[in-house]
């Protein structure tokens, strides 16, 4: 395949289908309000003092056919800091609603995200560019429309880390410091302080969320609900585009399927989103809105990084499959006016549950290096695995990489424990019954492996393709933030570079694959995050 020609910023081509084909808010003022009967409001990014590019992803530029040289230009920081528009851009904020923590919250909308337009590359793909933190919009409610450096670094790095792990996600093109100071009360405990402001440019085929549909349904605006559904099917699910009324339930089924696939990936890599409100669920099944997310260190299905969710732990790791189902149920409810029979929507929800069930088992089988999940033998192997993982603090990521190092040839119990040793936070507890159960499980596992007949090397290669060596450990992101806040932005690029190849052992990068150090156990930003960003 020949590579597309590289374009300069001014050569980028825009085809703004969302604004051109969907109803807009007639009020052009940037005042906070309820926006009725429209999918979006036109609004300009706020000017900033001194936009400076501190990180970028060249490969995301490639999606746009953007030449790598352009990142160095003065114009780049101006455009992606929000000071300058390119010809063809037509900025807008989307109107959406959502269920927050299980309760209908009414209109939310892009309160601090401004879509600049849709770039069309030489292949004809559309990529929407969206600035996060570019100032207030009609949807900002009581907030300022801005984003701070720490949360922007987290969004930038995690978007790209997830992509390289093979998880469906929105992408991140650039991270620009604005030169502005932004007031935040990081833990909502009455201690506000100024923090550096920043803007991330996110890139996705569409930023439409479940909540974009829900808001029309909640307002009984069936005409616009239908317009938005038709538009989304035509542009994002073109294979389902037709005049048949059955297309809506077929489409819902595919959204359910994609959402299930995304969730299985989250469970595979140990990602906890933290705020799975329906306004944070992408209609494309992409991971979207990186806020108080976190990565499992010790395996704990009850863990949530989000302090705002500490009481109910609705969005804890192990609850993500159920919450996504609940969210899809809400989307299905919103689509009711467009379908004749409830059963056709139920079909989508059933597909979700079936996919989660079979896909999760298959995913675990792959993590264990099995050729294929076989319920008769593997159900108990799986259940017992999750039991031994919570006996003592066990680093999930390291555990599966260690497991790949096991040899099928006879090993003594000591040898087995030596291979797994690195995964444990407190090896002194690996005695007595704990040790016996782990060794016992490994014995069962090895017996199961005999059935497949892979060599040690083959099995290791298979396992290392699905079990990452490097993830965006919470403390690593925090170290990059600490340095960046002091003016040294190098670690952001260094982390991005390592995370580009998360499954491959990288020489000299051992420090990026280590267990959480003790200092990070209870540190804000590492194990505890709030929605303040
Ligand atoms: P989130 O919990 O980040 O998904 O945000 C929920 C809603 O609050 C969305 O409508 C956001 O656009 C809005 N929001 C979050 N932070 C801000 C902010 N600093 N300024 C304006 N709106 C915000
Ligand atoms: Mg959001």
XYZ file of C-alpha atoms and ligand atoms in Angstrom:
557
model
C 0.000 0.000 0.000
C 1.405 3.399 -0.911
C 1.512 5.909 1.872
C -0.717 8.914 1.619
C 0.955 12.197 0.731
C 1.795 14.287 3.755
C -0.047 17.533 4.241
C 0.768 20.758 5.998
C -1.732 22.194 8.482
C -3.180 24.543 5.899
C -3.581 21.657 3.450
C -5.816 19.639 5.785
C -9.234 19.064 4.273
C -12.427 19.370 6.272
C -15.849 17.902 5.656
C -17.967 18.767 8.679
C -20.814 16.330 8.363
C -22.044 16.637 11.939
C -22.613 20.392 11.689
C -23.689 20.348 8.049
C -26.294 17.620 8.368
C -27.713 17.997 11.874
C -29.788 20.754 13.472
C -27.858 23.524 15.197
C -28.686 25.796 18.094
C -29.926 29.110 16.659
C -28.534 31.051 19.615
C -24.919 31.918 18.825
C -24.120 33.456 22.204
C -21.718 31.616 24.449
C -24.051 31.677 27.424
C -24.932 28.722 29.621
C -28.395 27.459 28.864
C -30.683 24.568 28.023
C -30.359 23.918 24.301
C -33.574 22.517 22.854
C -34.064 20.899 19.453
C -30.409 20.966 18.416
C -27.500 18.505 18.282
C -24.867 21.182 18.887
C -24.057 24.844 19.465
C -21.436 26.764 17.528
C -18.803 28.140 19.893
C -15.213 29.345 19.560
C -12.299 28.170 21.675
C -11.115 30.737 24.227
C -7.857 32.542 23.420
C -4.899 31.610 25.635
C -1.750 33.556 26.580
C 1.085 31.336 25.523
C 0.285 28.006 23.871
C 3.261 25.635 23.956
C 3.269 22.104 22.583
C 4.726 19.725 25.163
C 3.790 16.321 23.734
C 2.392 14.898 20.548
C 1.697 11.594 18.812
C 3.090 11.566 15.287
C 1.097 8.446 14.420
C -2.164 10.232 15.173
C -1.056 13.003 12.811
C -0.583 10.263 10.211
C -4.279 9.400 10.447
C -4.923 12.938 9.229
C -2.113 12.718 6.635
C -0.411 15.454 8.641
C 3.295 15.842 8.016
C 5.451 15.231 11.109
C 7.251 18.549 10.546
C 4.065 20.425 11.279
C 4.229 19.642 14.997
C 7.294 21.877 15.218
C 5.583 24.869 13.669
C 4.461 27.888 15.664
C 1.062 27.568 14.006
C 0.532 24.083 15.445
C 0.532 25.259 19.061
C -1.669 28.213 18.119
C -4.244 26.002 16.409
C -4.239 23.195 18.958
C -4.147 25.565 21.916
C -7.327 27.151 20.561
C -6.004 30.514 19.361
C -6.286 30.028 15.632
C -8.687 28.278 13.285
C -7.729 26.599 10.041
C -9.778 27.184 6.920
C -12.616 24.688 6.947
C -12.913 24.402 10.724
C -16.386 25.123 12.133
C -16.162 24.742 15.931
C -19.037 23.456 18.005
C -19.986 21.826 21.287
C -22.346 18.842 21.338
C -25.573 18.665 23.285
C -26.022 15.497 25.324
C -27.462 14.289 28.587
C -26.637 11.339 30.753
C -27.111 9.156 33.775
C -24.473 10.057 36.326
C -23.879 7.400 38.984
C -27.210 5.843 38.098
C -29.324 8.988 38.167
C -30.661 10.925 35.203
C -28.804 14.245 35.214
C -30.565 16.050 32.364
C -28.560 18.140 29.910
C -24.774 17.886 30.243
C -23.096 18.432 26.868
C -19.543 19.351 25.895
C -18.818 21.659 28.807
C -15.143 21.909 28.017
C -14.729 20.114 24.736
C -14.893 21.952 21.450
C -14.962 20.035 18.188
C -13.000 21.872 15.521
C -14.212 19.902 12.517
C -13.827 16.643 10.630
C -10.591 16.104 8.714
C -10.897 13.869 5.658
C -7.699 12.059 4.753
C -6.690 10.800 1.303
C -8.433 7.479 2.006
C -11.682 9.333 2.653
C -11.711 8.576 6.414
C -13.261 11.248 8.602
C -11.509 12.162 11.842
C -13.083 14.665 14.194
C -10.621 16.918 16.006
C -11.689 17.936 19.480
C -9.982 20.283 21.928
C -10.530 19.366 25.572
C -10.118 22.282 27.968
C -10.512 25.053 25.370
C -12.869 27.240 27.394
C -16.532 27.536 28.255
C -19.418 26.518 26.044
C -23.196 26.771 26.445
C -22.910 23.406 28.243
C -20.371 24.438 30.891
C -23.045 24.757 33.605
C -21.236 26.040 36.720
C -17.685 25.124 35.624
C -14.940 26.979 33.752
C -14.496 24.919 30.580
C -10.812 24.400 31.283
C -8.519 21.466 32.010
C -5.350 21.289 34.069
C -1.990 19.830 33.133
C -2.184 16.735 35.361
C -5.482 15.514 33.929
C -4.417 16.414 30.390
C -1.216 14.363 30.685
C -3.333 11.482 31.947
C -5.765 11.804 29.043
C -3.021 12.144 26.444
C -0.953 9.200 27.634
C -3.795 6.831 28.403
C -5.517 7.362 25.055
C -2.362 6.326 23.271
C -1.438 3.569 25.717
C -4.859 1.999 25.221
C -4.587 2.208 21.449
C -1.233 0.460 21.425
C -2.611 -2.215 23.765
C -5.251 -2.932 21.139
C -8.154 -1.447 23.111
C -10.725 0.599 21.144
C -10.279 4.222 22.172
C -10.358 7.840 21.134
C -6.858 9.041 20.243
C -4.746 12.013 21.325
C -2.855 14.164 18.834
C -1.298 16.788 21.048
C -0.878 18.264 24.491
C -0.505 22.033 24.699
C 0.253 24.096 27.794
C -1.847 27.238 27.636
C 0.250 29.512 29.845
C -2.871 30.145 31.917
C -3.365 29.241 35.576
C -6.486 27.319 36.480
C -7.981 27.067 39.972
C -8.816 23.551 41.173
C -9.758 21.975 44.470
C -8.143 18.656 43.662
C -9.775 16.586 46.406
C -12.864 18.754 46.898
C -11.722 19.368 50.480
C -11.643 23.156 50.556
C -8.016 23.527 49.457
C -8.136 25.086 45.990
C -4.896 26.073 44.287
C -3.726 27.281 40.917
C -2.488 24.697 38.467
C -1.125 25.031 34.910
C -3.842 24.915 32.246
C -3.583 22.606 29.226
C -5.493 21.503 26.150
C -5.466 18.027 24.601
C -6.543 17.537 21.009
C -8.511 14.306 20.865
C -9.185 12.520 17.591
C -11.943 10.000 16.811
C -14.267 9.075 13.953
C -17.061 10.412 16.184
C -17.418 11.680 19.749
C -21.127 10.850 19.911
C -22.147 9.273 23.234
C -25.154 7.330 24.511
C -26.196 10.604 26.121
C -26.577 12.369 22.748
C -29.545 10.078 22.055
C -30.832 10.069 25.601
C -31.284 13.834 25.708
C -33.725 13.780 22.766
C -35.624 10.822 24.190
C -35.871 12.534 27.587
C -37.300 15.604 25.892
C -39.660 13.583 23.772
C -38.031 15.032 20.656
C -38.490 11.955 18.472
C -37.789 13.814 15.246
C -34.284 14.796 16.292
C -33.693 11.443 17.937
C -34.400 9.835 14.580
C -32.243 12.329 12.697
C -29.282 11.675 14.963
C -29.737 7.894 14.752
C -30.022 8.004 10.952
C -26.965 10.223 10.732
C -24.912 8.012 13.043
C -25.867 4.842 11.189
C -25.098 6.422 7.816
C -21.683 7.775 8.816
C -20.444 5.378 11.486
C -22.248 2.131 10.628
C -22.632 2.474 6.823
C -23.141 -1.300 6.365
C -26.436 -0.950 8.287
C -27.636 2.105 6.382
C -31.043 1.400 4.816
C -34.655 2.512 4.741
C -35.789 -0.506 6.730
C -37.231 0.215 10.179
C -35.407 -2.876 11.473
C -32.116 -1.060 11.050
C -32.421 0.597 14.486
C -32.432 -2.654 16.418
C -29.709 -4.125 14.198
C -27.669 -1.063 14.952
C -28.371 -1.273 18.686
C -27.213 -4.885 18.583
C -23.935 -3.834 17.029
C -23.427 -1.094 19.611
C -24.012 -3.756 22.278
C -21.482 -6.047 20.637
C -18.826 -3.363 20.320
C -19.367 -2.258 23.906
C -18.934 -5.853 25.094
C -15.693 -6.164 23.144
C -14.372 -2.935 24.650
C -15.218 -4.056 28.187
C -13.499 -7.421 27.700
C -10.370 -5.558 26.638
C -10.569 -3.396 29.771
C -10.784 -6.527 31.905
C -7.892 -8.087 30.013
C -5.482 -5.209 30.604
C -6.713 -4.181 34.072
C -8.190 -0.818 33.164
C -10.770 0.832 35.421
C -12.572 3.712 33.725
C -13.804 5.240 36.953
C -16.787 7.240 35.612
C -18.898 5.018 33.394
C -21.781 7.455 33.228
C -23.886 7.138 30.079
C -22.452 10.435 28.796
C -19.039 8.764 28.912
C -20.066 5.820 26.727
C -19.122 6.123 23.060
C -21.630 5.066 20.427
C -18.677 3.518 18.566
C -17.644 1.382 21.512
C -14.500 3.421 22.082
C -13.016 4.152 25.474
C -13.764 7.842 25.953
C -13.201 10.528 28.606
C -10.121 9.652 30.571
C -10.813 11.176 33.977
C -10.242 9.442 37.314
C -9.354 6.141 35.636
C -6.775 3.768 37.018
C -4.866 0.568 36.315
C -5.119 -2.428 38.554
C -1.902 -2.991 40.403
C -2.768 -5.742 42.853
C -5.672 -7.716 41.425
C -8.795 -6.478 43.217
C -12.196 -6.588 41.526
C -13.517 -4.181 44.157
C -11.062 -1.405 43.372
C -12.045 1.985 42.035
C -9.582 4.836 41.637
C -12.356 7.437 41.803
C -12.745 8.969 45.267
C -16.071 10.476 44.154
C -17.272 6.867 43.832
C -15.663 5.603 47.043
C -18.935 5.054 48.900
C -20.899 2.972 46.378
C -17.975 1.790 44.238
C -20.406 1.588 41.351
C -17.556 1.795 38.860
C -15.173 -0.691 40.491
C -13.135 -2.947 38.209
C -15.256 -6.061 38.601
C -18.515 -4.196 38.088
C -17.666 -2.773 34.670
C -19.409 -5.508 32.647
C -22.637 -5.007 34.635
C -22.500 -1.240 34.427
C -22.020 -1.291 30.664
C -25.098 -3.529 30.447
C -27.069 -1.058 32.565
C -25.865 1.784 30.325
C -26.875 -0.090 27.173
C -30.275 -0.689 28.730
C -30.619 3.101 29.083
C -29.592 3.581 25.453
C -32.144 0.951 24.442
C -34.790 2.830 26.415
C -33.900 6.003 24.561
C -34.358 4.223 21.226
C -37.786 2.819 22.093
C -39.700 5.450 20.089
C -37.943 4.244 16.918
C -38.717 0.540 17.176
C -42.004 -1.306 17.058
C -41.202 -4.078 19.456
C -39.210 -4.200 22.652
C -37.989 -7.721 21.855
C -35.835 -6.465 19.017
C -33.922 -4.271 21.472
C -33.781 -7.080 23.997
C -31.893 -9.038 21.350
C -29.048 -6.509 21.544
C -28.868 -6.757 25.321
C -28.796 -10.553 25.055
C -25.965 -10.325 22.562
C -24.140 -8.158 25.061
C -24.521 -10.690 27.868
C -23.615 -13.652 25.668
C -20.551 -11.864 24.320
C -19.382 -10.861 27.777
C -19.846 -14.411 29.008
C -18.129 -16.235 26.173
C -15.657 -13.440 25.367
C -14.438 -13.137 28.950
C -13.814 -16.871 29.175
C -11.982 -16.863 25.866
C -9.975 -13.832 26.987
C -8.877 -15.583 30.189
C -8.002 -18.690 28.186
C -5.793 -16.548 25.958
C -4.165 -14.897 28.948
C -3.354 -18.409 30.168
C -1.988 -19.427 26.781
C -4.665 -22.076 26.126
C -5.614 -22.859 22.551
C -9.259 -22.335 23.370
C -11.593 -22.089 26.324
C -13.092 -25.429 27.172
C -15.810 -25.089 29.840
C -15.504 -28.644 31.151
C -11.912 -28.203 32.248
C -11.436 -24.459 32.363
C -14.353 -23.172 34.406
C -12.812 -24.312 37.662
C -9.313 -23.333 36.532
C -10.634 -19.801 35.970
C -12.552 -19.598 39.261
C -9.563 -20.901 41.199
C -7.262 -18.468 39.417
C -9.332 -15.507 40.587
C -9.273 -16.958 44.079
C -5.507 -17.263 44.250
C -5.072 -13.774 42.804
C -6.795 -12.256 45.830
C -5.173 -14.402 48.511
C -2.332 -11.924 48.849
C -1.570 -8.707 46.978
C -0.711 -9.895 43.477
C 0.252 -7.548 40.663
C -2.025 -8.645 37.843
C 0.161 -7.423 34.983
C 3.353 -8.951 36.338
C 1.612 -12.179 37.348
C 0.620 -13.080 33.786
C 4.062 -12.221 32.430
C 5.637 -14.440 35.115
C 3.188 -17.219 34.363
C 4.422 -17.250 30.770
C 7.884 -18.097 32.112
C 6.759 -21.332 33.775
C 8.253 -24.442 32.375
C 6.094 -27.452 31.617
C 8.896 -29.730 32.635
C 8.829 -30.742 36.247
C 9.609 -27.982 38.655
C 9.753 -28.117 42.420
C 7.378 -25.958 44.439
C 10.288 -23.642 45.216
C 11.060 -23.262 41.540
C 7.428 -22.440 40.759
C 7.305 -19.813 43.486
C 10.574 -18.328 42.261
C 9.122 -17.832 38.803
C 6.056 -16.067 40.227
C 7.833 -14.192 43.008
C 8.015 -10.832 41.255
C 4.246 -10.522 41.094
C 3.791 -10.344 44.858
C 3.807 -7.197 46.926
C 4.470 -8.978 50.223
C 6.371 -12.203 49.544
C 6.582 -12.858 53.294
C 2.937 -13.960 53.180
C 3.665 -16.677 50.621
C 3.730 -19.405 53.229
C 1.502 -22.166 54.559
C -1.917 -22.481 52.976
C -1.429 -19.482 50.686
C 1.625 -21.026 49.151
C -0.010 -24.438 48.928
C -3.005 -23.059 47.073
C -0.890 -21.153 44.567
C 1.337 -24.145 43.919
C -1.767 -26.338 43.714
C -3.334 -24.110 41.100
C -0.116 -24.051 39.077
C -0.172 -27.851 39.137
C -3.718 -27.912 37.726
C -2.741 -25.317 35.170
C 0.264 -27.268 33.985
C -1.808 -30.417 33.647
C -4.298 -28.460 31.537
C -1.492 -27.111 29.349
C -0.443 -30.652 28.456
C -3.706 -31.036 26.505
C -2.750 -28.315 24.019
C 0.768 -29.527 23.423
C 2.422 -26.139 22.862
C 6.094 -25.917 23.669
C 7.127 -23.559 26.478
C 8.356 -21.066 23.892
C 5.201 -21.177 21.801
C 2.982 -20.744 24.815
C 5.070 -17.871 26.121
C 4.868 -16.076 22.795
C 1.089 -16.529 22.695
C 0.668 -15.274 26.240
C 2.941 -12.285 25.803
C 0.840 -11.117 22.883
C -2.195 -10.569 25.138
C -0.579 -9.904 28.519
C 1.150 -6.537 28.399
C 4.543 -5.991 29.949
C 3.991 -2.226 30.190
C 0.793 -0.454 31.177
C 0.319 3.138 32.244
C 0.821 2.401 35.903
C -0.831 5.037 38.061
C 2.402 6.034 39.734
C 4.268 6.333 36.431
C 1.703 8.802 35.120
C 2.024 10.683 38.409
C 5.830 10.840 38.132
C 5.488 12.302 34.633
C 2.999 14.821 36.035
C 5.239 15.803 38.967
C 8.113 16.493 36.588
C 6.009 18.254 34.027
C 4.529 20.577 36.638
C 8.129 21.574 37.409
C 8.793 22.308 33.747
C 10.428 19.034 32.694
C 8.147 17.391 30.128
C 10.527 14.707 28.944
C 8.992 11.801 30.819
C 5.695 12.189 28.949
C 7.443 11.420 25.669
C 9.513 8.691 27.262
C 6.406 6.951 28.638
C 4.630 7.289 25.306
C 7.603 5.694 23.576
C 7.619 2.685 25.918
C 3.838 2.308 25.750
C 3.951 2.163 21.977
C 5.163 -1.431 22.294
C 3.504 -2.670 25.450
C 3.891 -6.380 24.745
C 7.574 -6.324 23.878
C 10.343 -6.499 26.437
C 12.347 -3.302 26.022
C 15.957 -3.179 27.103
C 16.743 -0.538 29.666
C 13.047 0.102 30.345
C 12.657 -2.270 33.302
C 11.737 0.665 35.523
C 8.498 1.084 33.577
C 7.359 -2.457 34.320
C 7.873 -2.467 38.042
C 5.354 -2.942 40.820
C 3.906 0.121 42.468
C 6.460 1.409 44.977
C 5.341 1.797 48.596
C 5.320 5.611 48.455
C 2.603 5.437 45.798
C 0.284 3.177 47.758
C -1.833 5.934 49.276
C -0.645 8.940 47.333
C -3.186 11.242 45.727
C -2.991 10.895 41.969
C -1.663 7.337 42.215
C -4.322 5.391 44.028
C -6.868 8.128 44.587
C -8.296 10.493 42.041
C -11.331 12.704 41.990
C -13.341 14.076 39.104
C -11.623 17.442 39.637
C -9.607 17.905 36.486
P -17.149 14.140 33.153
O -17.481 13.624 34.508
O -15.741 14.647 33.022
O -17.520 13.216 32.064
O -18.038 15.458 32.976
C -19.421 15.496 33.094
C -19.922 16.770 32.518
O -19.318 17.892 33.151
C -19.673 16.957 31.020
O -20.762 17.627 30.497
C -18.435 17.817 30.987
O -18.326 18.561 29.807
C -18.679 18.721 32.191
N -17.442 19.263 32.749
C -16.474 18.589 33.433
N -15.485 19.425 33.788
C -15.813 20.650 33.322
C -15.185 21.929 33.349
N -14.029 22.145 33.956
N -15.842 22.947 32.747
C -17.013 22.768 32.132
N -17.650 21.598 32.071
C -17.059 20.547 32.654
Mg -17.511 13.167 30.160
